[in-house]
Amino acid sequence: MKKIEVLRLSSMSRAPLVIHGYFFKGNNPKAPTLAIVGAMEGVSIIPLYTAARLVDFLKQMEESQKIYGDILVIPSINHYALNINERFWPLDKTDINMMFPGYSEGETTQRIAHKVFEAIKGYTYGVSLETRGDLSSCIPYVSLLQSTYEDLPTAKKFGLQVIYHKEMRSTETVSLQYNWQLWGTKACTIVCPSTEAIEDVGSNKVLEALIRFASKTKILRYKMINGYESSIVLKKNVKIIKAPKSGIFIPSKKAGALVVKDEVLGHIINSLEGNVLYEFLSPANGMISCYHKQGLIFEKAVAFRIVKST
């Protein structure tokens, strides 16, 4: 393993921002290659934790000479935000994942994105680990933009339950996934469970998916158990359930649970008097992919997302 310095950014008020990558040289020059980017945001704990665990796992694989293709892992980019538990770059609140491919003479986050992109472009496959930007916690799933450059067969090799084939917005032309694809890398995103505490179950599923992917693409020699036959999910397949009232939110079903129509999913409780204000019933058969993760919920906030059975 070679620890490389991707970027060093001086600061007037604190230690420099130093972004490190962990490079594992494959023993077969003809094998495909893989780059993995972990936490780009300051609340992305599971992406950070999973990427760090992957580095530790690959050290063991390197010792036994089981790495065929080159692998680069960058566990964290936005250290400043991680240190103070903020989502975006703390100085101007910009999202680094909306700055690619970057600009070497631009704003700070554009310069960071430029340096990171220079390090990771040219790989056969690229995976970014992210969490949702809302107040939901979800099952781990693959998010793949409908960019015309996407590769669904590649996304299926992770063996996760769901591939969300996402309609692309104009703002996502500056995302890492899109720019990776534009430059010839078969790229996708794994959306991780969102939690500020370490949660091994969700991290294990993402780690297993990454190892499974590297094995199936012949980058790594490791016998991995098969995952799911991934379901392709479009926006029309997802039912969003919103809260009609504000109050204390008590879910009785969480992400990954299978539900049937009219099954009780949870309740909103009057925060002052304790009585039930509203009972959530499932509008369809399916699986809960996301649920509101905080104890308080506001009117019209998303309480559940259900992937409907077809």
Tab-separated table of N, CA and C in Angstrom, residues 43-51 53 130-131 136-141 191-208 254-256 289 291 293:
chain	number	residue	atom	x	y	z
A	43	VAL	N	-21.096	15.103	7.560
A	43	VAL	CA	-21.961	14.249	8.381
A	43	VAL	C	-22.032	12.847	7.793
A	44	SER	N	-21.108	12.537	6.903
A	44	SER	CA	-21.104	11.237	6.230
A	44	SER	C	-20.267	10.236	7.022
A	45	ILE	N	-20.799	9.797	8.153
A	45	ILE	CA	-20.032	8.942	9.055
A	45	ILE	C	-19.898	7.524	8.508
A	46	ILE	N	-20.982	6.943	8.012
A	46	ILE	CA	-20.912	5.579	7.488
A	46	ILE	C	-20.012	5.502	6.250
A	47	PRO	N	-20.079	6.457	5.280
A	47	PRO	CA	-19.110	6.433	4.188
A	47	PRO	C	-17.660	6.488	4.664
A	48	LEU	N	-17.377	7.338	5.651
A	48	LEU	CA	-16.026	7.445	6.201
A	48	LEU	C	-15.597	6.133	6.843
A	49	TYR	N	-16.448	5.604	7.691
A	49	TYR	CA	-16.152	4.367	8.425
A	49	TYR	C	-15.970	3.197	7.468
A	50	THR	N	-16.832	3.095	6.473
A	50	THR	CA	-16.764	1.981	5.531
A	50	THR	C	-15.503	2.053	4.684
A	51	ALA	N	-15.160	3.258	4.212
A	51	ALA	CA	-13.944	3.417	3.414
A	51	ALA	C	-12.698	3.070	4.230
A	53	ARG	N	-12.583	0.971	6.757
A	53	ARG	CA	-12.579	-0.491	6.915
A	53	ARG	C	-12.108	-1.179	5.639
A	130	GLU	N	-22.070	8.026	-0.299
A	130	GLU	CA	-22.759	9.230	0.161
A	130	GLU	C	-23.874	8.874	1.137
A	131	THR	N	-24.445	9.892	1.756
A	131	THR	CA	-25.677	9.741	2.536
A	131	THR	C	-26.717	10.688	1.952
A	136	SER	N	-33.796	11.557	6.292
A	136	SER	CA	-34.195	10.156	6.164
A	136	SER	C	-32.998	9.240	6.378
A	137	SER	N	-33.280	8.064	6.929
A	137	SER	CA	-32.307	6.984	6.932
A	137	SER	C	-32.848	5.901	6.021
A	138	CYS	N	-31.970	5.233	5.287
A	138	CYS	CA	-32.418	4.353	4.216
A	138	CYS	C	-31.666	3.029	4.248
A	139	ILE	N	-32.146	2.086	3.457
A	139	ILE	CA	-31.356	0.898	3.182
A	139	ILE	C	-30.207	1.313	2.264
A	140	PRO	N	-29.076	0.623	2.294
A	140	PRO	CA	-28.033	0.933	1.308
A	140	PRO	C	-28.538	0.629	-0.101
A	141	TYR	N	-28.332	1.554	-1.027
A	141	TYR	CA	-28.768	1.311	-2.399
A	141	TYR	C	-27.830	2.005	-3.378
A	191	VAL	N	-25.555	4.928	-1.795
A	191	VAL	CA	-26.131	5.765	-0.744
A	191	VAL	C	-26.197	4.926	0.534
A	192	CYS	N	-25.539	5.415	1.562
A	192	CYS	CA	-25.400	4.676	2.826
A	192	CYS	C	-26.458	5.124	3.832
A	193	PRO	N	-26.755	4.284	4.819
A	193	PRO	CA	-27.629	4.725	5.912
A	193	PRO	C	-27.073	5.994	6.550
A	194	SER	N	-27.947	6.882	6.955
A	194	SER	CA	-27.531	8.167	7.508
A	194	SER	C	-27.676	8.144	9.021
A	195	THR	N	-26.541	8.218	9.701
A	195	THR	CA	-26.558	8.230	11.160
A	195	THR	C	-25.301	8.931	11.645
A	196	GLU	N	-25.391	9.602	12.770
A	196	GLU	CA	-24.226	10.243	13.348
A	196	GLU	C	-23.463	9.303	14.262
A	197	ALA	N	-24.036	8.136	14.543
A	197	ALA	CA	-23.372	7.123	15.348
A	197	ALA	C	-22.879	6.016	14.429
A	198	ILE	N	-21.885	5.278	14.870
A	198	ILE	CA	-21.391	4.158	14.075
A	198	ILE	C	-22.412	3.034	14.135
A	199	GLU	N	-22.808	2.583	12.966
A	199	GLU	CA	-23.824	1.545	12.843
A	199	GLU	C	-23.256	0.456	11.946
A	200	ASP	N	-22.864	-0.668	12.591
A	200	ASP	CA	-22.130	-1.713	11.883
A	200	ASP	C	-22.956	-2.411	10.817
A	201	VAL	N	-24.267	-2.562	11.046
A	201	VAL	CA	-25.088	-3.314	10.104
A	201	VAL	C	-25.071	-2.665	8.721
A	202	GLY	N	-25.347	-1.361	8.672
A	202	GLY	CA	-25.343	-0.660	7.400
A	202	GLY	C	-23.962	-0.622	6.775
A	203	SER	N	-22.931	-0.384	7.583
A	203	SER	CA	-21.562	-0.354	7.077
A	203	SER	C	-21.158	-1.713	6.530
A	204	ASN	N	-21.547	-2.780	7.230
A	204	ASN	CA	-21.211	-4.131	6.757
A	204	ASN	C	-21.796	-4.402	5.382
A	205	LYS	N	-23.038	-3.982	5.168
A	205	LYS	CA	-23.695	-4.238	3.878
A	205	LYS	C	-22.983	-3.496	2.751
A	206	VAL	N	-22.569	-2.255	3.019
A	206	VAL	CA	-21.870	-1.476	1.996
A	206	VAL	C	-20.476	-2.050	1.742
A	207	LEU	N	-19.779	-2.414	2.805
A	207	LEU	CA	-18.452	-3.005	2.666
A	207	LEU	C	-18.520	-4.309	1.871
A	208	GLU	N	-19.491	-5.151	2.210
A	208	GLU	CA	-19.662	-6.408	1.477
A	208	GLU	C	-19.953	-6.146	0.005
A	254	LYS	N	-39.261	0.227	9.931
A	254	LYS	CA	-38.076	0.976	9.521
A	254	LYS	C	-37.573	0.497	8.171
A	255	ALA	N	-36.469	1.086	7.708
A	255	ALA	CA	-35.946	0.797	6.373
A	255	ALA	C	-35.648	-0.688	6.206
A	256	GLY	N	-36.106	-1.235	5.096
A	256	GLY	CA	-35.901	-2.647	4.798
A	256	GLY	C	-37.081	-3.522	5.121
A	289	SER	N	-38.032	1.877	1.949
A	289	SER	CA	-36.643	2.153	1.577
A	289	SER	C	-36.030	3.236	2.459
A	291	TYR	N	-37.010	6.113	5.959
A	291	TYR	CA	-37.961	6.624	6.947
A	291	TYR	C	-37.338	7.811	7.667
A	293	LYS	N	-35.754	9.944	10.345
A	293	LYS	CA	-34.873	9.411	11.381
A	293	LYS	C	-34.887	10.200	12.688
